[in-house]
Amino acid sequence: MAKSEAIRNIKKHSNMEKEQKIIDKMPFRHLKIGNAQILDTVEGREICDHCFKSRKFFCYSCCLPVINENYFPRIKLPVKIDIIKHAREIDGKSTAAHAAILAPEDVKIFTYPDFPEILNKEETVLIFPSQTGVTVDSLFTKVVIEDNEIITKRIKNMIPIKKAIFIDSTWHQTKAIYKDQRLRDLQCVILKSRISQFWRHQKESPRWYLATIEAIHQFLIELHTCAFGMVQGYASIKSSEEKAVNEENSTNNIAQQYVNELPEMDQRYRGQYDDLLYFFKYMYEKIHTMYDHDKLWAYKRPLM
């Protein structure tokens, strides 16, 4: 029995690696991310009005743009996002600033030990893979007592929380922040497994350790989908290399057309938060014009 189980696990892992290689060829093809080629027209660097340092596109220390806002999208989020950044996390290597630039009304960044204000712990969650963590879907289940009976109800067409807190650091640095007493009473939420496309290598970490902006994007997709559903055809991952190549060469994606034609009153997820990866995708593509994907250590990490 043990031998057959081991064989099944090996086959499963082998299939995952084959599928991931196909996805890695065009990892953002199924997402609705704005064309960032306009950033290529930005010449030179600008001085940040706040810290007076030279920056490209935005100041990652002050989380302020240094170029005209017409160069990038602005996104409205369904909940407030607070990011607690470890003091040793290098600003220029973190993707947390992407969220603050693209969704400035809803995202705030705090450098530990500075801390966000938590007014209502019942409506605030901590995104962290703790042993007591729950799924995003479970946030939509409410247990009530009616006529002396315990009844489980499903929350629909609304978001059951108002704030989510993320920790921005390497995995080894995260534990110090997670153990802070101010976070102890918060419900931890575990995201669905997703393979990271971040080019920054972390030793002894699998590829499902997401960059901060990837984790925020994943959380919002799950949250919105649980509340309102998802349109048919969105984020469909093709299962063959041939289909992936055809999609790359195609100028008329039927699924994408369907998404764009939906009426505004339809609240199902159709890519509303995909532009959170606007800078991430742009930088990913720049990195991959200079380096071979298969030779970067970040993508040699185990999938599991």
Short mmCIF file of N, CA and C in Angstrom, two decimals, residues 28-194:
data_model
loop_
_atom_site.label_atom_id
_atom_site.label_comp_id
_atom_site.label_asym_id
_atom_site.label_seq_id
_atom_site.Cartn_x
_atom_site.Cartn_y
_atom_site.Cartn_z
N PHE A 28 0.14 34.97 -17.31
CA PHE A 28 -0.89 35.98 -17.09
C PHE A 28 -1.94 35.99 -18.20
N ARG A 29 -1.88 35.02 -19.09
CA ARG A 29 -2.71 35.08 -20.29
C ARG A 29 -4.20 35.04 -19.99
N HIS A 30 -4.58 34.45 -18.85
CA HIS A 30 -6.00 34.31 -18.52
C HIS A 30 -6.51 35.44 -17.64
N LEU A 31 -5.64 36.41 -17.33
CA LEU A 31 -6.03 37.52 -16.46
C LEU A 31 -6.31 38.78 -17.26
N LYS A 32 -7.15 39.62 -16.71
CA LYS A 32 -7.53 40.86 -17.39
C LYS A 32 -6.68 42.01 -16.84
N ILE A 33 -5.45 42.09 -17.34
CA ILE A 33 -4.50 43.10 -16.88
C ILE A 33 -4.26 44.10 -18.00
N GLY A 34 -4.30 45.37 -17.67
CA GLY A 34 -4.11 46.42 -18.66
C GLY A 34 -2.74 46.36 -19.31
N ASN A 35 -2.67 46.82 -20.54
CA ASN A 35 -1.41 46.85 -21.27
C ASN A 35 -0.49 47.91 -20.67
N ALA A 36 0.67 47.47 -20.19
CA ALA A 36 1.59 48.38 -19.51
C ALA A 36 2.71 48.89 -20.42
N GLN A 37 2.57 48.69 -21.71
CA GLN A 37 3.63 49.13 -22.63
C GLN A 37 3.84 50.64 -22.59
N ILE A 38 2.82 51.37 -22.13
CA ILE A 38 2.96 52.82 -22.02
C ILE A 38 4.09 53.20 -21.07
N LEU A 39 4.41 52.31 -20.14
CA LEU A 39 5.50 52.58 -19.20
C LEU A 39 6.85 52.64 -19.91
N ASP A 40 6.93 52.01 -21.08
CA ASP A 40 8.18 52.04 -21.84
C ASP A 40 8.48 53.44 -22.39
N THR A 41 7.45 54.29 -22.43
CA THR A 41 7.65 55.64 -22.95
C THR A 41 8.16 56.60 -21.89
N VAL A 42 8.20 56.14 -20.64
CA VAL A 42 8.70 56.99 -19.55
C VAL A 42 10.22 57.02 -19.62
N GLU A 43 10.77 58.19 -19.82
CA GLU A 43 12.22 58.32 -19.95
C GLU A 43 12.86 58.75 -18.63
N GLY A 44 13.95 58.10 -18.30
CA GLY A 44 14.71 58.48 -17.12
C GLY A 44 13.98 58.21 -15.82
N ARG A 45 14.43 58.88 -14.79
CA ARG A 45 13.87 58.72 -13.45
C ARG A 45 13.39 60.07 -12.93
N GLU A 46 12.56 60.03 -11.90
CA GLU A 46 12.03 61.25 -11.31
C GLU A 46 12.38 61.30 -9.83
N ILE A 47 12.31 62.50 -9.26
CA ILE A 47 12.60 62.68 -7.84
C ILE A 47 11.30 62.60 -7.05
N CYS A 48 11.28 61.78 -6.03
CA CYS A 48 10.11 61.66 -5.16
C CYS A 48 9.92 62.97 -4.39
N ASP A 49 8.71 63.50 -4.41
CA ASP A 49 8.43 64.77 -3.73
C ASP A 49 8.52 64.65 -2.22
N HIS A 50 8.47 63.43 -1.72
CA HIS A 50 8.44 63.23 -0.27
C HIS A 50 9.83 62.97 0.31
N CYS A 51 10.58 62.04 -0.29
CA CYS A 51 11.90 61.69 0.25
C CYS A 51 13.05 62.22 -0.60
N PHE A 52 12.71 62.78 -1.77
CA PHE A 52 13.68 63.40 -2.68
C PHE A 52 14.71 62.41 -3.25
N LYS A 53 14.32 61.15 -3.31
CA LYS A 53 15.20 60.14 -3.90
C LYS A 53 14.78 59.87 -5.34
N SER A 54 15.74 59.44 -6.15
CA SER A 54 15.47 59.16 -7.55
C SER A 54 14.75 57.82 -7.69
N ARG A 55 13.62 57.84 -8.41
CA ARG A 55 12.81 56.63 -8.55
C ARG A 55 12.31 56.48 -9.98
N LYS A 56 11.93 55.25 -10.31
CA LYS A 56 11.34 54.94 -11.62
C LYS A 56 9.89 54.53 -11.40
N PHE A 57 8.95 55.23 -11.99
CA PHE A 57 7.51 54.97 -11.92
C PHE A 57 6.90 55.36 -10.57
N PHE A 58 7.44 54.81 -9.47
CA PHE A 58 6.89 55.13 -8.14
C PHE A 58 7.99 54.99 -7.09
N CYS A 59 7.77 55.66 -5.97
CA CYS A 59 8.72 55.55 -4.86
C CYS A 59 8.27 54.38 -3.99
N TYR A 60 9.08 53.34 -3.95
CA TYR A 60 8.72 52.15 -3.17
C TYR A 60 8.91 52.36 -1.68
N SER A 61 9.58 53.45 -1.28
CA SER A 61 9.73 53.75 0.14
C SER A 61 8.55 54.55 0.68
N CYS A 62 8.10 55.52 -0.11
CA CYS A 62 6.99 56.38 0.30
C CYS A 62 5.64 55.91 -0.24
N CYS A 63 5.69 54.93 -1.16
CA CYS A 63 4.47 54.41 -1.80
C CYS A 63 3.69 55.52 -2.50
N LEU A 64 4.42 56.32 -3.24
CA LEU A 64 3.83 57.42 -4.00
C LEU A 64 4.31 57.35 -5.45
N PRO A 65 3.44 57.65 -6.40
CA PRO A 65 3.87 57.65 -7.81
C PRO A 65 4.76 58.85 -8.09
N VAL A 66 5.70 58.68 -9.00
CA VAL A 66 6.54 59.80 -9.43
C VAL A 66 6.28 60.13 -10.89
N ILE A 67 5.28 59.46 -11.48
CA ILE A 67 4.87 59.74 -12.84
C ILE A 67 3.38 60.08 -12.83
N ASN A 68 2.90 60.61 -13.93
CA ASN A 68 1.49 60.97 -14.04
C ASN A 68 0.60 59.74 -13.85
N GLU A 69 -0.52 59.92 -13.19
CA GLU A 69 -1.41 58.80 -12.89
C GLU A 69 -2.06 58.21 -14.14
N ASN A 70 -1.93 58.87 -15.27
CA ASN A 70 -2.47 58.32 -16.52
C ASN A 70 -1.69 57.10 -16.99
N TYR A 71 -0.53 56.87 -16.40
CA TYR A 71 0.31 55.76 -16.82
C TYR A 71 -0.07 54.43 -16.18
N PHE A 72 -0.95 54.44 -15.21
CA PHE A 72 -1.31 53.20 -14.54
C PHE A 72 -2.76 53.26 -14.05
N PRO A 73 -3.39 52.10 -13.84
CA PRO A 73 -4.79 52.07 -13.42
C PRO A 73 -4.94 52.36 -11.93
N ARG A 74 -6.15 52.70 -11.54
CA ARG A 74 -6.52 52.83 -10.14
C ARG A 74 -7.64 51.83 -9.86
N ILE A 75 -7.55 51.15 -8.74
CA ILE A 75 -8.47 50.06 -8.45
C ILE A 75 -9.18 50.30 -7.13
N LYS A 76 -10.48 50.03 -7.11
CA LYS A 76 -11.26 50.10 -5.88
C LYS A 76 -11.45 48.69 -5.35
N LEU A 77 -11.10 48.47 -4.09
CA LEU A 77 -11.18 47.14 -3.49
C LEU A 77 -12.43 47.01 -2.62
N PRO A 78 -12.91 45.79 -2.41
CA PRO A 78 -14.13 45.58 -1.62
C PRO A 78 -13.89 45.64 -0.11
N VAL A 79 -12.63 45.54 0.31
CA VAL A 79 -12.28 45.63 1.73
C VAL A 79 -11.00 46.44 1.86
N LYS A 80 -10.72 46.88 3.07
CA LYS A 80 -9.47 47.57 3.34
C LYS A 80 -8.35 46.54 3.52
N ILE A 81 -7.19 46.86 2.99
CA ILE A 81 -6.02 45.99 3.10
C ILE A 81 -4.93 46.72 3.88
N ASP A 82 -4.50 46.13 4.99
CA ASP A 82 -3.37 46.66 5.76
C ASP A 82 -2.21 45.68 5.64
N ILE A 83 -1.04 46.21 5.34
CA ILE A 83 0.15 45.38 5.17
C ILE A 83 1.16 45.75 6.25
N ILE A 84 1.58 44.75 7.02
CA ILE A 84 2.61 44.97 8.04
C ILE A 84 3.93 44.46 7.48
N LYS A 85 4.84 45.37 7.24
CA LYS A 85 6.11 45.02 6.61
C LYS A 85 7.21 44.88 7.65
N HIS A 86 7.98 43.82 7.54
CA HIS A 86 9.11 43.63 8.45
C HIS A 86 10.15 44.71 8.18
N ALA A 87 10.75 45.22 9.24
CA ALA A 87 11.71 46.32 9.11
C ALA A 87 12.91 45.94 8.25
N ARG A 88 13.24 44.66 8.19
CA ARG A 88 14.39 44.21 7.40
C ARG A 88 14.02 43.87 5.96
N GLU A 89 12.74 43.93 5.65
CA GLU A 89 12.33 43.68 4.27
C GLU A 89 12.75 44.87 3.41
N ILE A 90 13.51 44.61 2.37
CA ILE A 90 14.03 45.68 1.52
C ILE A 90 12.91 46.25 0.66
N ASP A 91 12.70 47.56 0.78
CA ASP A 91 11.58 48.21 0.08
C ASP A 91 11.59 47.91 -1.42
N GLY A 92 12.76 48.03 -2.03
CA GLY A 92 12.85 47.88 -3.47
C GLY A 92 12.58 46.47 -3.97
N LYS A 93 12.64 45.48 -3.08
CA LYS A 93 12.41 44.10 -3.48
C LYS A 93 11.00 43.62 -3.14
N SER A 94 10.27 44.43 -2.40
CA SER A 94 8.92 44.05 -1.99
C SER A 94 7.89 44.47 -3.04
N THR A 95 6.83 43.68 -3.17
CA THR A 95 5.75 44.04 -4.09
C THR A 95 4.58 44.70 -3.37
N ALA A 96 4.71 44.91 -2.06
CA ALA A 96 3.62 45.53 -1.29
C ALA A 96 3.29 46.92 -1.82
N ALA A 97 4.32 47.66 -2.25
CA ALA A 97 4.09 49.02 -2.74
C ALA A 97 3.18 49.04 -3.96
N HIS A 98 3.18 47.97 -4.75
CA HIS A 98 2.32 47.91 -5.93
C HIS A 98 0.86 48.12 -5.53
N ALA A 99 0.46 47.45 -4.45
CA ALA A 99 -0.93 47.55 -4.00
C ALA A 99 -1.26 48.96 -3.53
N ALA A 100 -0.33 49.58 -2.81
CA ALA A 100 -0.57 50.93 -2.29
C ALA A 100 -0.64 51.97 -3.41
N ILE A 101 0.11 51.75 -4.49
CA ILE A 101 0.09 52.68 -5.62
C ILE A 101 -1.18 52.51 -6.44
N LEU A 102 -1.59 51.27 -6.66
CA LEU A 102 -2.72 50.99 -7.54
C LEU A 102 -4.07 51.09 -6.83
N ALA A 103 -4.08 50.93 -5.52
CA ALA A 103 -5.34 51.03 -4.75
C ALA A 103 -5.10 51.89 -3.51
N PRO A 104 -4.73 53.15 -3.70
CA PRO A 104 -4.33 54.01 -2.57
C PRO A 104 -5.43 54.28 -1.55
N GLU A 105 -6.69 54.21 -1.97
CA GLU A 105 -7.78 54.49 -1.04
C GLU A 105 -8.02 53.33 -0.08
N ASP A 106 -7.54 52.15 -0.44
CA ASP A 106 -7.89 50.96 0.34
C ASP A 106 -6.69 50.21 0.93
N VAL A 107 -5.48 50.63 0.60
CA VAL A 107 -4.29 49.90 1.06
C VAL A 107 -3.38 50.82 1.87
N LYS A 108 -2.96 50.34 3.02
CA LYS A 108 -2.00 51.05 3.86
C LYS A 108 -0.87 50.10 4.25
N ILE A 109 0.34 50.64 4.33
CA ILE A 109 1.51 49.84 4.69
C ILE A 109 2.11 50.37 5.99
N PHE A 110 2.38 49.45 6.91
CA PHE A 110 2.97 49.80 8.20
C PHE A 110 4.28 49.02 8.35
N THR A 111 5.32 49.70 8.83
CA THR A 111 6.59 49.03 9.08
C THR A 111 6.66 48.63 10.55
N TYR A 112 6.73 47.33 10.79
CA TYR A 112 6.74 46.81 12.15
C TYR A 112 7.90 47.40 12.96
N PRO A 113 7.65 47.86 14.23
CA PRO A 113 6.50 47.56 15.08
C PRO A 113 5.29 48.49 14.93
N ASP A 114 5.31 49.44 13.98
CA ASP A 114 4.08 50.21 13.72
C ASP A 114 2.98 49.24 13.32
N PHE A 115 1.75 49.58 13.70
CA PHE A 115 0.68 48.61 13.56
C PHE A 115 -0.61 49.28 13.10
N PRO A 116 -1.42 48.59 12.31
CA PRO A 116 -2.71 49.16 11.89
C PRO A 116 -3.70 49.17 13.05
N GLU A 117 -4.65 50.07 12.95
CA GLU A 117 -5.71 50.13 13.96
C GLU A 117 -6.75 49.07 13.64
N ILE A 118 -7.08 48.26 14.64
CA ILE A 118 -8.07 47.20 14.46
C ILE A 118 -9.29 47.55 15.31
N LEU A 119 -10.30 48.11 14.69
CA LEU A 119 -11.48 48.56 15.42
C LEU A 119 -12.44 47.42 15.74
N ASN A 120 -12.58 46.50 14.81
CA ASN A 120 -13.51 45.39 15.00
C ASN A 120 -12.83 44.08 14.60
N LYS A 121 -12.46 43.29 15.59
CA LYS A 121 -11.75 42.03 15.32
C LYS A 121 -12.64 41.01 14.63
N GLU A 122 -13.95 41.12 14.81
CA GLU A 122 -14.87 40.19 14.18
C GLU A 122 -14.94 40.41 12.66
N GLU A 123 -14.61 41.61 12.23
CA GLU A 123 -14.69 41.94 10.81
C GLU A 123 -13.30 42.08 10.18
N THR A 124 -12.28 41.60 10.90
CA THR A 124 -10.90 41.68 10.42
C THR A 124 -10.28 40.29 10.41
N VAL A 125 -9.56 39.96 9.35
CA VAL A 125 -8.89 38.66 9.27
C VAL A 125 -7.41 38.87 8.98
N LEU A 126 -6.62 37.88 9.37
CA LEU A 126 -5.18 37.87 9.11
C LEU A 126 -4.90 36.78 8.09
N ILE A 127 -4.31 37.15 6.97
CA ILE A 127 -3.99 36.15 5.95
C ILE A 127 -2.67 35.50 6.34
N PHE A 128 -2.78 34.30 6.87
CA PHE A 128 -1.60 33.59 7.37
C PHE A 128 -1.92 32.10 7.48
N PRO A 129 -1.00 31.24 7.01
CA PRO A 129 -1.27 29.78 7.01
C PRO A 129 -1.04 29.13 8.36
N SER A 130 -1.81 29.52 9.35
CA SER A 130 -1.66 28.93 10.68
C SER A 130 -2.42 27.61 10.75
N GLN A 131 -2.14 26.83 11.78
CA GLN A 131 -2.80 25.54 11.96
C GLN A 131 -4.29 25.71 12.27
N THR A 132 -4.66 26.86 12.78
CA THR A 132 -6.06 27.12 13.11
C THR A 132 -6.76 27.95 12.03
N GLY A 133 -6.07 28.15 10.91
CA GLY A 133 -6.63 28.97 9.85
C GLY A 133 -7.82 28.32 9.17
N VAL A 134 -8.66 29.15 8.58
CA VAL A 134 -9.84 28.67 7.85
C VAL A 134 -9.75 29.16 6.41
N THR A 135 -10.56 28.60 5.55
CA THR A 135 -10.58 29.02 4.15
C THR A 135 -11.39 30.29 3.99
N VAL A 136 -11.21 30.96 2.87
CA VAL A 136 -12.01 32.15 2.57
C VAL A 136 -13.48 31.77 2.49
N ASP A 137 -13.76 30.63 1.90
CA ASP A 137 -15.14 30.18 1.75
C ASP A 137 -15.85 30.04 3.09
N SER A 138 -15.12 29.62 4.12
CA SER A 138 -15.74 29.41 5.44
C SER A 138 -16.18 30.73 6.08
N LEU A 139 -15.63 31.86 5.61
CA LEU A 139 -16.05 33.16 6.14
C LEU A 139 -17.50 33.46 5.78
N PHE A 140 -18.00 32.75 4.79
CA PHE A 140 -19.37 32.99 4.32
C PHE A 140 -20.37 32.04 4.96
N THR A 141 -19.92 31.31 5.96
CA THR A 141 -20.80 30.42 6.71
C THR A 141 -21.04 31.00 8.10
N LYS A 142 -22.29 31.19 8.46
CA LYS A 142 -22.64 31.78 9.74
C LYS A 142 -23.54 30.84 10.53
N VAL A 143 -23.16 30.58 11.76
CA VAL A 143 -23.95 29.71 12.63
C VAL A 143 -24.84 30.57 13.53
N VAL A 144 -26.15 30.35 13.46
CA VAL A 144 -27.11 31.11 14.27
C VAL A 144 -28.02 30.15 15.02
N ILE A 145 -28.64 30.68 16.06
CA ILE A 145 -29.58 29.88 16.85
C ILE A 145 -30.99 30.43 16.63
N GLU A 146 -31.86 29.59 16.10
CA GLU A 146 -33.25 29.96 15.86
C GLU A 146 -34.16 28.91 16.47
N ASP A 147 -35.06 29.35 17.34
CA ASP A 147 -35.98 28.43 18.01
C ASP A 147 -35.23 27.29 18.70
N ASN A 148 -34.16 27.68 19.39
CA ASN A 148 -33.34 26.72 20.14
C ASN A 148 -32.65 25.68 19.25
N GLU A 149 -32.56 25.97 17.98
CA GLU A 149 -31.87 25.08 17.05
C GLU A 149 -30.67 25.80 16.43
N ILE A 150 -29.58 25.06 16.28
CA ILE A 150 -28.39 25.62 15.65
C ILE A 150 -28.51 25.46 14.14
N ILE A 151 -28.49 26.58 13.44
CA ILE A 151 -28.67 26.57 11.99
C ILE A 151 -27.46 27.21 11.32
N THR A 152 -26.99 26.58 10.27
CA THR A 152 -25.88 27.12 9.49
C THR A 152 -26.43 27.82 8.26
N LYS A 153 -26.10 29.09 8.13
CA LYS A 153 -26.58 29.88 7.00
C LYS A 153 -25.41 30.31 6.11
N ARG A 154 -25.70 30.42 4.83
CA ARG A 154 -24.71 30.84 3.86
C ARG A 154 -24.90 32.32 3.53
N ILE A 155 -23.84 33.11 3.71
CA ILE A 155 -23.89 34.53 3.39
C ILE A 155 -23.73 34.69 1.88
N LYS A 156 -24.66 35.39 1.25
CA LYS A 156 -24.62 35.56 -0.19
C LYS A 156 -24.72 37.03 -0.58
N ASN A 157 -24.10 37.36 -1.70
CA ASN A 157 -24.20 38.69 -2.31
C ASN A 157 -23.73 39.82 -1.39
N MET A 158 -22.80 39.51 -0.52
CA MET A 158 -22.20 40.54 0.33
C MET A 158 -20.86 40.04 0.86
N ILE A 159 -20.01 40.97 1.27
CA ILE A 159 -18.70 40.64 1.82
C ILE A 159 -18.81 40.63 3.34
N PRO A 160 -18.48 39.53 4.01
CA PRO A 160 -18.69 39.42 5.46
C PRO A 160 -17.61 40.07 6.33
N ILE A 161 -16.55 40.59 5.73
CA ILE A 161 -15.49 41.24 6.51
C ILE A 161 -15.23 42.64 5.94
N LYS A 162 -14.50 43.44 6.70
CA LYS A 162 -14.20 44.80 6.25
C LYS A 162 -12.70 45.06 6.08
N LYS A 163 -11.87 44.19 6.67
CA LYS A 163 -10.43 44.42 6.58
C LYS A 163 -9.67 43.10 6.58
N ALA A 164 -8.58 43.08 5.81
CA ALA A 164 -7.67 41.93 5.80
C ALA A 164 -6.25 42.44 6.02
N ILE A 165 -5.51 41.73 6.85
CA ILE A 165 -4.14 42.12 7.17
C ILE A 165 -3.17 41.10 6.58
N PHE A 166 -2.14 41.60 5.93
CA PHE A 166 -1.10 40.76 5.34
C PHE A 166 0.24 41.08 5.99
N ILE A 167 1.11 40.09 6.08
CA ILE A 167 2.46 40.29 6.58
C ILE A 167 3.41 40.24 5.40
N ASP A 168 4.20 41.29 5.24
CA ASP A 168 5.13 41.39 4.11
C ASP A 168 6.55 41.17 4.61
N SER A 169 7.06 39.98 4.37
CA SER A 169 8.42 39.64 4.81
C SER A 169 8.79 38.29 4.23
N THR A 170 10.03 37.88 4.45
CA THR A 170 10.39 36.52 4.10
C THR A 170 9.71 35.60 5.09
N TRP A 171 9.64 34.32 4.76
CA TRP A 171 8.95 33.37 5.63
C TRP A 171 9.60 33.32 7.02
N HIS A 172 10.92 33.41 7.07
CA HIS A 172 11.62 33.33 8.35
C HIS A 172 11.37 34.57 9.21
N GLN A 173 11.14 35.72 8.57
CA GLN A 173 10.88 36.95 9.31
C GLN A 173 9.43 37.04 9.79
N THR A 174 8.56 36.31 9.12
CA THR A 174 7.12 36.42 9.38
C THR A 174 6.75 36.04 10.80
N LYS A 175 7.40 35.03 11.35
CA LYS A 175 7.00 34.49 12.65
C LYS A 175 7.03 35.53 13.76
N ALA A 176 8.01 36.43 13.72
CA ALA A 176 8.12 37.45 14.77
C ALA A 176 6.89 38.36 14.78
N ILE A 177 6.40 38.71 13.60
CA ILE A 177 5.21 39.56 13.51
C ILE A 177 3.96 38.78 13.87
N TYR A 178 3.87 37.55 13.39
CA TYR A 178 2.69 36.72 13.65
C TYR A 178 2.47 36.50 15.14
N LYS A 179 3.55 36.41 15.90
CA LYS A 179 3.44 36.16 17.34
C LYS A 179 3.07 37.40 18.14
N ASP A 180 3.02 38.56 17.50
CA ASP A 180 2.66 39.79 18.20
C ASP A 180 1.27 39.65 18.82
N GLN A 181 1.15 40.05 20.06
CA GLN A 181 -0.10 39.88 20.80
C GLN A 181 -1.28 40.58 20.14
N ARG A 182 -1.00 41.64 19.42
CA ARG A 182 -2.08 42.41 18.79
C ARG A 182 -2.76 41.64 17.65
N LEU A 183 -2.13 40.57 17.19
CA LEU A 183 -2.72 39.76 16.12
C LEU A 183 -3.33 38.46 16.63
N ARG A 184 -3.10 38.16 17.89
CA ARG A 184 -3.45 36.83 18.40
C ARG A 184 -4.94 36.51 18.34
N ASP A 185 -5.79 37.51 18.46
CA ASP A 185 -7.24 37.25 18.50
C ASP A 185 -7.89 37.28 17.12
N LEU A 186 -7.11 37.52 16.09
CA LEU A 186 -7.69 37.59 14.75
C LEU A 186 -7.82 36.20 14.13
N GLN A 187 -8.88 36.02 13.37
CA GLN A 187 -9.07 34.77 12.63
C GLN A 187 -8.07 34.71 11.48
N CYS A 188 -7.30 33.63 11.42
CA CYS A 188 -6.36 33.45 10.32
C CYS A 188 -7.07 32.81 9.13
N VAL A 189 -6.72 33.25 7.95
CA VAL A 189 -7.32 32.74 6.73
C VAL A 189 -6.22 32.16 5.84
N ILE A 190 -6.49 30.98 5.31
CA ILE A 190 -5.53 30.30 4.43
C ILE A 190 -6.04 30.37 3.00
N LEU A 191 -5.18 30.78 2.09
CA LEU A 191 -5.56 30.89 0.69
C LEU A 191 -5.43 29.55 -0.03
N LYS A 192 -6.11 29.45 -1.15
CA LYS A 192 -5.96 28.26 -1.99
C LYS A 192 -4.54 28.24 -2.56
N SER A 193 -4.06 27.06 -2.83
CA SER A 193 -2.70 26.92 -3.35
C SER A 193 -2.58 27.56 -4.73
N ARG A 194 -1.54 28.32 -4.91
CA ARG A 194 -1.27 29.00 -6.18
C ARG A 194 0.24 29.10 -6.36
#
